Short mmCIF file of N, CA and C in Angstrom, two decimals:
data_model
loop_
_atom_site.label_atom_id
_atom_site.label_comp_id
_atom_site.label_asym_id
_atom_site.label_seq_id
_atom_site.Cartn_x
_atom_site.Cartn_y
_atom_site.Cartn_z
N UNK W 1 118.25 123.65 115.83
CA UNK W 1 118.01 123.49 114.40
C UNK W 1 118.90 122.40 113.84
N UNK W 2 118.54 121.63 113.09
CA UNK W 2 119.46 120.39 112.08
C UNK W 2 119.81 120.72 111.56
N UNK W 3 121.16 120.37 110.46
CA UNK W 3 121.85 120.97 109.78
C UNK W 3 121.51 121.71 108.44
N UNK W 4 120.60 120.97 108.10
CA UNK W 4 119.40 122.24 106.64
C UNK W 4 118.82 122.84 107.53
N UNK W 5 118.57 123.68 108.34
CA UNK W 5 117.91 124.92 108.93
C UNK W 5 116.92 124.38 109.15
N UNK W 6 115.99 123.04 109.67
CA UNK W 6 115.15 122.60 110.09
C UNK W 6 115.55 122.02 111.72
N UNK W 7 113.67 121.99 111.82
CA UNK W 7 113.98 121.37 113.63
C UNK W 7 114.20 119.75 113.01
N UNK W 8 115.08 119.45 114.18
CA UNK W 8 115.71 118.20 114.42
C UNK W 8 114.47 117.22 114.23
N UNK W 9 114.45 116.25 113.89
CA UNK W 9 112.76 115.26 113.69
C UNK W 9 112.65 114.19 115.19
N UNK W 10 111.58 114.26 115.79
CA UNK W 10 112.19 113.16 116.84
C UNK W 10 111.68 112.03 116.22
N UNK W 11 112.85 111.03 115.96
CA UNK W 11 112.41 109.79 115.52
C UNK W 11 112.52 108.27 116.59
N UNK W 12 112.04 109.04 117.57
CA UNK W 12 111.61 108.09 118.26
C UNK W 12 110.04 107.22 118.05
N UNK W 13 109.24 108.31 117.27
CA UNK W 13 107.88 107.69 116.94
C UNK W 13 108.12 107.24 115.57
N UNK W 14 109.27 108.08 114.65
CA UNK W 14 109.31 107.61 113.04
C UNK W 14 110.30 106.69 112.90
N UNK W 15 111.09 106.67 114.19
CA UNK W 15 112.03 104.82 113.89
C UNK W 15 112.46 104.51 115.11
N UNK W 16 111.42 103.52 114.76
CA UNK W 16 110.82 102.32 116.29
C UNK W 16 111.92 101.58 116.67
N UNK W 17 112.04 100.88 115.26
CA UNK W 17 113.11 99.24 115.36
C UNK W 17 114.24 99.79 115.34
N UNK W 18 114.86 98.97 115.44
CA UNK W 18 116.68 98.80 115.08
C UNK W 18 116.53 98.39 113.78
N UNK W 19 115.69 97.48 113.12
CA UNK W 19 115.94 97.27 111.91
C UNK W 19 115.59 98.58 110.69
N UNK W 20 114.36 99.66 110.89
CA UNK W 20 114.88 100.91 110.86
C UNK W 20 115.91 101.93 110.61
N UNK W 21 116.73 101.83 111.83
CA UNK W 21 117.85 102.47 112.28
C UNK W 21 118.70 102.25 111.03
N UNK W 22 118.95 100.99 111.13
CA UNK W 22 119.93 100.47 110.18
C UNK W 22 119.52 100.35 109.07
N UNK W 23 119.04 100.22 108.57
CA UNK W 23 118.16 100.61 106.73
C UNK W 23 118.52 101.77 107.18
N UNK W 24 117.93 102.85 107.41
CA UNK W 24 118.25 104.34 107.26
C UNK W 24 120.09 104.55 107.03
N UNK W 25 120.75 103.97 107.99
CA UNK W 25 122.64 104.38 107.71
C UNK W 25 122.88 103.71 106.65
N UNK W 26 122.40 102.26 106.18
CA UNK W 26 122.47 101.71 104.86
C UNK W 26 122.11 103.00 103.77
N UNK W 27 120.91 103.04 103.65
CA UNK W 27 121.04 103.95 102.47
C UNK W 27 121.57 105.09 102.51
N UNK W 28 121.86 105.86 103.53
CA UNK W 28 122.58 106.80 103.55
C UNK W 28 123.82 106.50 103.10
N UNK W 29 124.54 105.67 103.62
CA UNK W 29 125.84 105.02 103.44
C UNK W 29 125.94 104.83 101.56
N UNK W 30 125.18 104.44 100.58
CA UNK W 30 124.94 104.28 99.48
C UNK W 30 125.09 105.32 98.72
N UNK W 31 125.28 106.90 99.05
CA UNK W 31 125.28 107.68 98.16
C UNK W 31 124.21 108.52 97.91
N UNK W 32 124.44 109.18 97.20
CA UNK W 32 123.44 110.29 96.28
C UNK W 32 122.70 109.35 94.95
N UNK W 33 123.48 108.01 94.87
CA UNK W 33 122.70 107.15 93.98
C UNK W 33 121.61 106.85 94.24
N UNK W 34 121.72 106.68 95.79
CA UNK W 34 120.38 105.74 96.09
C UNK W 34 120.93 104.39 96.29
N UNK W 35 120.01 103.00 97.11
CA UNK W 35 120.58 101.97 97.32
C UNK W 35 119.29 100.83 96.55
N UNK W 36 119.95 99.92 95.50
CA UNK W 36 119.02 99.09 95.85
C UNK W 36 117.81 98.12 96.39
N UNK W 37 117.19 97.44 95.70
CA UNK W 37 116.34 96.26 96.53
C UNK W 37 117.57 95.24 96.92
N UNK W 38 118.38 95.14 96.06
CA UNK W 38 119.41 93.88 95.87
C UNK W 38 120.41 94.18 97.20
N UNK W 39 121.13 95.29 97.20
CA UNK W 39 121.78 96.10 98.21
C UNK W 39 121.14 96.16 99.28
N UNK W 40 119.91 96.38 99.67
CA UNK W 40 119.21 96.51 100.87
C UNK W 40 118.84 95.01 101.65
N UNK W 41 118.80 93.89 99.97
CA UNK W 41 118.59 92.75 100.67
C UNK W 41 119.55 91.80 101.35
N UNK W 42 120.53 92.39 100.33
CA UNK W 42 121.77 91.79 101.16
C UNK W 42 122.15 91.80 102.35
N UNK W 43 121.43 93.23 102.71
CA UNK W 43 122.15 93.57 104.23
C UNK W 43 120.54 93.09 105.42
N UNK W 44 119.79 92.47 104.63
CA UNK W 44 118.95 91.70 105.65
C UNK W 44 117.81 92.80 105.94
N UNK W 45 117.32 93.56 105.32
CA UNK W 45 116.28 94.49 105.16
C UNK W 45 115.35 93.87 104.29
N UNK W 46 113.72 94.19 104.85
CA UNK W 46 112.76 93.91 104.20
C UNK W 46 111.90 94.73 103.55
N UNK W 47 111.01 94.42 102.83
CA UNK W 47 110.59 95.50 102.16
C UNK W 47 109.63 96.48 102.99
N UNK W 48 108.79 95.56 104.14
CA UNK W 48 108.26 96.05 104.97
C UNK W 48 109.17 97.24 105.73
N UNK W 49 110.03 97.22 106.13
CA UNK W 49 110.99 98.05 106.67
C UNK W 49 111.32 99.21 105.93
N UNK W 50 111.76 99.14 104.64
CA UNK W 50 111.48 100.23 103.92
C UNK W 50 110.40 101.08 103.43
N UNK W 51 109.09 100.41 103.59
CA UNK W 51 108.16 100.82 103.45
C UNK W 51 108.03 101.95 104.78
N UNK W 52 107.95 101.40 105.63
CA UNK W 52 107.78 102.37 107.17
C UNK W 52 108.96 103.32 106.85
N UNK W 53 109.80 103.20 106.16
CA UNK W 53 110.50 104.41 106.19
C UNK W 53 110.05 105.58 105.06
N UNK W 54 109.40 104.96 104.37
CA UNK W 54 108.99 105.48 102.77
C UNK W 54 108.28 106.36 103.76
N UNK W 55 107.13 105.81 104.30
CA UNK W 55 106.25 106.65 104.77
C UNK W 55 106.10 107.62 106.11
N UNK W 56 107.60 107.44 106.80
CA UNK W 56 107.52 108.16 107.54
C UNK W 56 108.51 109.28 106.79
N UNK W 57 108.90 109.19 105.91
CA UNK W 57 108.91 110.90 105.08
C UNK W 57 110.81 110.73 105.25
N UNK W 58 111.43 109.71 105.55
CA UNK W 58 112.75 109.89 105.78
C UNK W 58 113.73 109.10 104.60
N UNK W 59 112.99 108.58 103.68
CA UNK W 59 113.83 108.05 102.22
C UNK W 59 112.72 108.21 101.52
N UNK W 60 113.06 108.15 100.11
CA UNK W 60 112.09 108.17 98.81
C UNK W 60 112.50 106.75 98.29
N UNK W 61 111.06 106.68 97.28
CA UNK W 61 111.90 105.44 95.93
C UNK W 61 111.25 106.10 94.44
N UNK W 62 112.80 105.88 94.03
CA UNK W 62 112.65 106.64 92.62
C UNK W 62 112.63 105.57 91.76
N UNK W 63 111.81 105.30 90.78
CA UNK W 63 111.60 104.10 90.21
C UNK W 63 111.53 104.60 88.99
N UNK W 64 112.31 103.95 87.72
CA UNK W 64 112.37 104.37 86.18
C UNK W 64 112.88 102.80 85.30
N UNK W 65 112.36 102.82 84.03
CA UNK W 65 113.06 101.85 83.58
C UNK W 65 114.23 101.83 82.77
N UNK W 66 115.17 100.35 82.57
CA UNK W 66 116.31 100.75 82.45
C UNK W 66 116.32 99.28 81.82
N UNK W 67 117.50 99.63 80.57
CA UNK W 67 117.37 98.39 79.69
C UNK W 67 119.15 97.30 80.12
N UNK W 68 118.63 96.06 80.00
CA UNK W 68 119.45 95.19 80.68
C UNK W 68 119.22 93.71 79.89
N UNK W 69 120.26 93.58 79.17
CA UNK W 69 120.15 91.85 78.44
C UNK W 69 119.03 92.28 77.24
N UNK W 70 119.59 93.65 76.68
CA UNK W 70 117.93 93.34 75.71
C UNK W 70 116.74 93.50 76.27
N UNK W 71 116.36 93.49 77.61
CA UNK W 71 114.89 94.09 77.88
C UNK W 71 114.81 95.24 78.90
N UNK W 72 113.68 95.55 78.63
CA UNK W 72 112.96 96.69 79.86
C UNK W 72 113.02 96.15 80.93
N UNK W 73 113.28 96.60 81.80
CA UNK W 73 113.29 95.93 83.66
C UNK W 73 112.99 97.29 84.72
N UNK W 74 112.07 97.24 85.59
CA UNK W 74 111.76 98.34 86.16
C UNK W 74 113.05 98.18 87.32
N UNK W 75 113.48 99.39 87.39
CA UNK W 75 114.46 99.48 89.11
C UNK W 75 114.17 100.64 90.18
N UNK W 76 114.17 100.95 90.52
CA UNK W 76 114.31 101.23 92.12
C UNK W 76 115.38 101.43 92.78
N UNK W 77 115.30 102.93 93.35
CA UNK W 77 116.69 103.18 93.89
C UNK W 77 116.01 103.98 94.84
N UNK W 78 116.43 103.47 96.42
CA UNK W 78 115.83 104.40 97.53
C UNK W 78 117.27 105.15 97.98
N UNK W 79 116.21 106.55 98.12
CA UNK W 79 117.34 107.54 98.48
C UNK W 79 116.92 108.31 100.20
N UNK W 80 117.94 108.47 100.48
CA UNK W 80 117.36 109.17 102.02
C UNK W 80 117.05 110.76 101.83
N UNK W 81 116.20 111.30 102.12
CA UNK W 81 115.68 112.76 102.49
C UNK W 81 116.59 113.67 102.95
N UNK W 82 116.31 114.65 103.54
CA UNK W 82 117.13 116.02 103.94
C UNK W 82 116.58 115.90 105.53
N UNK W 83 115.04 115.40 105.90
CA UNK W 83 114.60 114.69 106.93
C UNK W 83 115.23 113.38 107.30
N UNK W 84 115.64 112.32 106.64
CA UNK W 84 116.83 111.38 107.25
C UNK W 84 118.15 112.01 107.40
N UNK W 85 118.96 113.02 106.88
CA UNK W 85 119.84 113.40 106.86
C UNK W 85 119.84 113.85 108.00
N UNK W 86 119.07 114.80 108.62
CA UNK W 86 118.91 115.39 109.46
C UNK W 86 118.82 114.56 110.49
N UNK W 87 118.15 113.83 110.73
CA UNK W 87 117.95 112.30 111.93
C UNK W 87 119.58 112.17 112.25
N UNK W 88 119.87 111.55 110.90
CA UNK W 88 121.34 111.30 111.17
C UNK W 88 122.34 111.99 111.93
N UNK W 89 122.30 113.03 111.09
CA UNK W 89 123.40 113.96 111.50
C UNK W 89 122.65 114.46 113.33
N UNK W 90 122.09 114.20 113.86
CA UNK W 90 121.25 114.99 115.14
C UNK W 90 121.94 113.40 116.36
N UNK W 91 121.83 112.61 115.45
CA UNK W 91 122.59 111.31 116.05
C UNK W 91 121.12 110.35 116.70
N UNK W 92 120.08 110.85 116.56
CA UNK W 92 118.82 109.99 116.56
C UNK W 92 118.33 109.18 116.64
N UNK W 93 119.06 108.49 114.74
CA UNK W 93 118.59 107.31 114.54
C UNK W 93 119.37 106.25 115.29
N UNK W 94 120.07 106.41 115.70
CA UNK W 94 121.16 105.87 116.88
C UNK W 94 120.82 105.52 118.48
N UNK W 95 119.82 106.51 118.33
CA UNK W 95 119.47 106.78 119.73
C UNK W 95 120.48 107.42 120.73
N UNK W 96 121.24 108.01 120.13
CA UNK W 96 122.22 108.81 120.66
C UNK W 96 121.70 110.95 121.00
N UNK W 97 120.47 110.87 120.10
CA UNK W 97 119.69 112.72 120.30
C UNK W 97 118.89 112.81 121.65
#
C-alpha cells in the first residue's frame, strides 16, 4: 500500500520520459501552492509534458483570475495529486519502485 492507503501506481506506463519524472519532483518540490507556467518554464518543461501529466491523473491545474498592474490576468498553478505523491514517495518516478 502507498502512503494514503492506496496501491502504489505503476508509473512505468503513466511516466515514460525523464522529462516527466522531473516535472513531477518540480512540482512537488513547489509546495501545496502549486508551481507555475513561469516556474515550470524555467526549469525547461513544456506544456506538452504537463499535459501528459494532467492526464495521467498525477497533477491538476487550478486556474482562477488574479488582478496584476490594474488588470485581470488568468493564472495557473499546477499542483501534484495524492496519486503523484504516492509515485513519489514509492520511489517510481525515479525508477527506483
Amino acid at each position: 500500500m502507498g502512503p494514503n492507503g492506496n496501491r502504489p501506481i505503476a508509473l512505468s506506463a503513466k511516466l515514460r520520459s525523464s522529462a516527466q519524472r522531473h516535472a513531477l519532483a518540480v512540482i512537488a518540490a513547489a509546495g501545496s501552492d502549486g508551481a507555475t507556467q513561469t516556474l515550470l518554464t524555467a526549469h525547461g518543461l513544456s506544456l506538452r509534458t504537463i499535459a501528459a501529466l494532467v492526464k495521467s491523473g498525477v497533477v491538476t491545474i487550478a486556474r482562477k483570475k488574479v488582478r496584476t498592474g490594474g488588470k485581470w490576468v488568468d493564472a495557473a498553478k499546477v499542483r501534484i495529486t495524492d496519486a503523484g505523491r504516492d509515485a513519489l514517495a514509492a520511489g517510481e518516478a525515479f525508477g527506483e519502485g
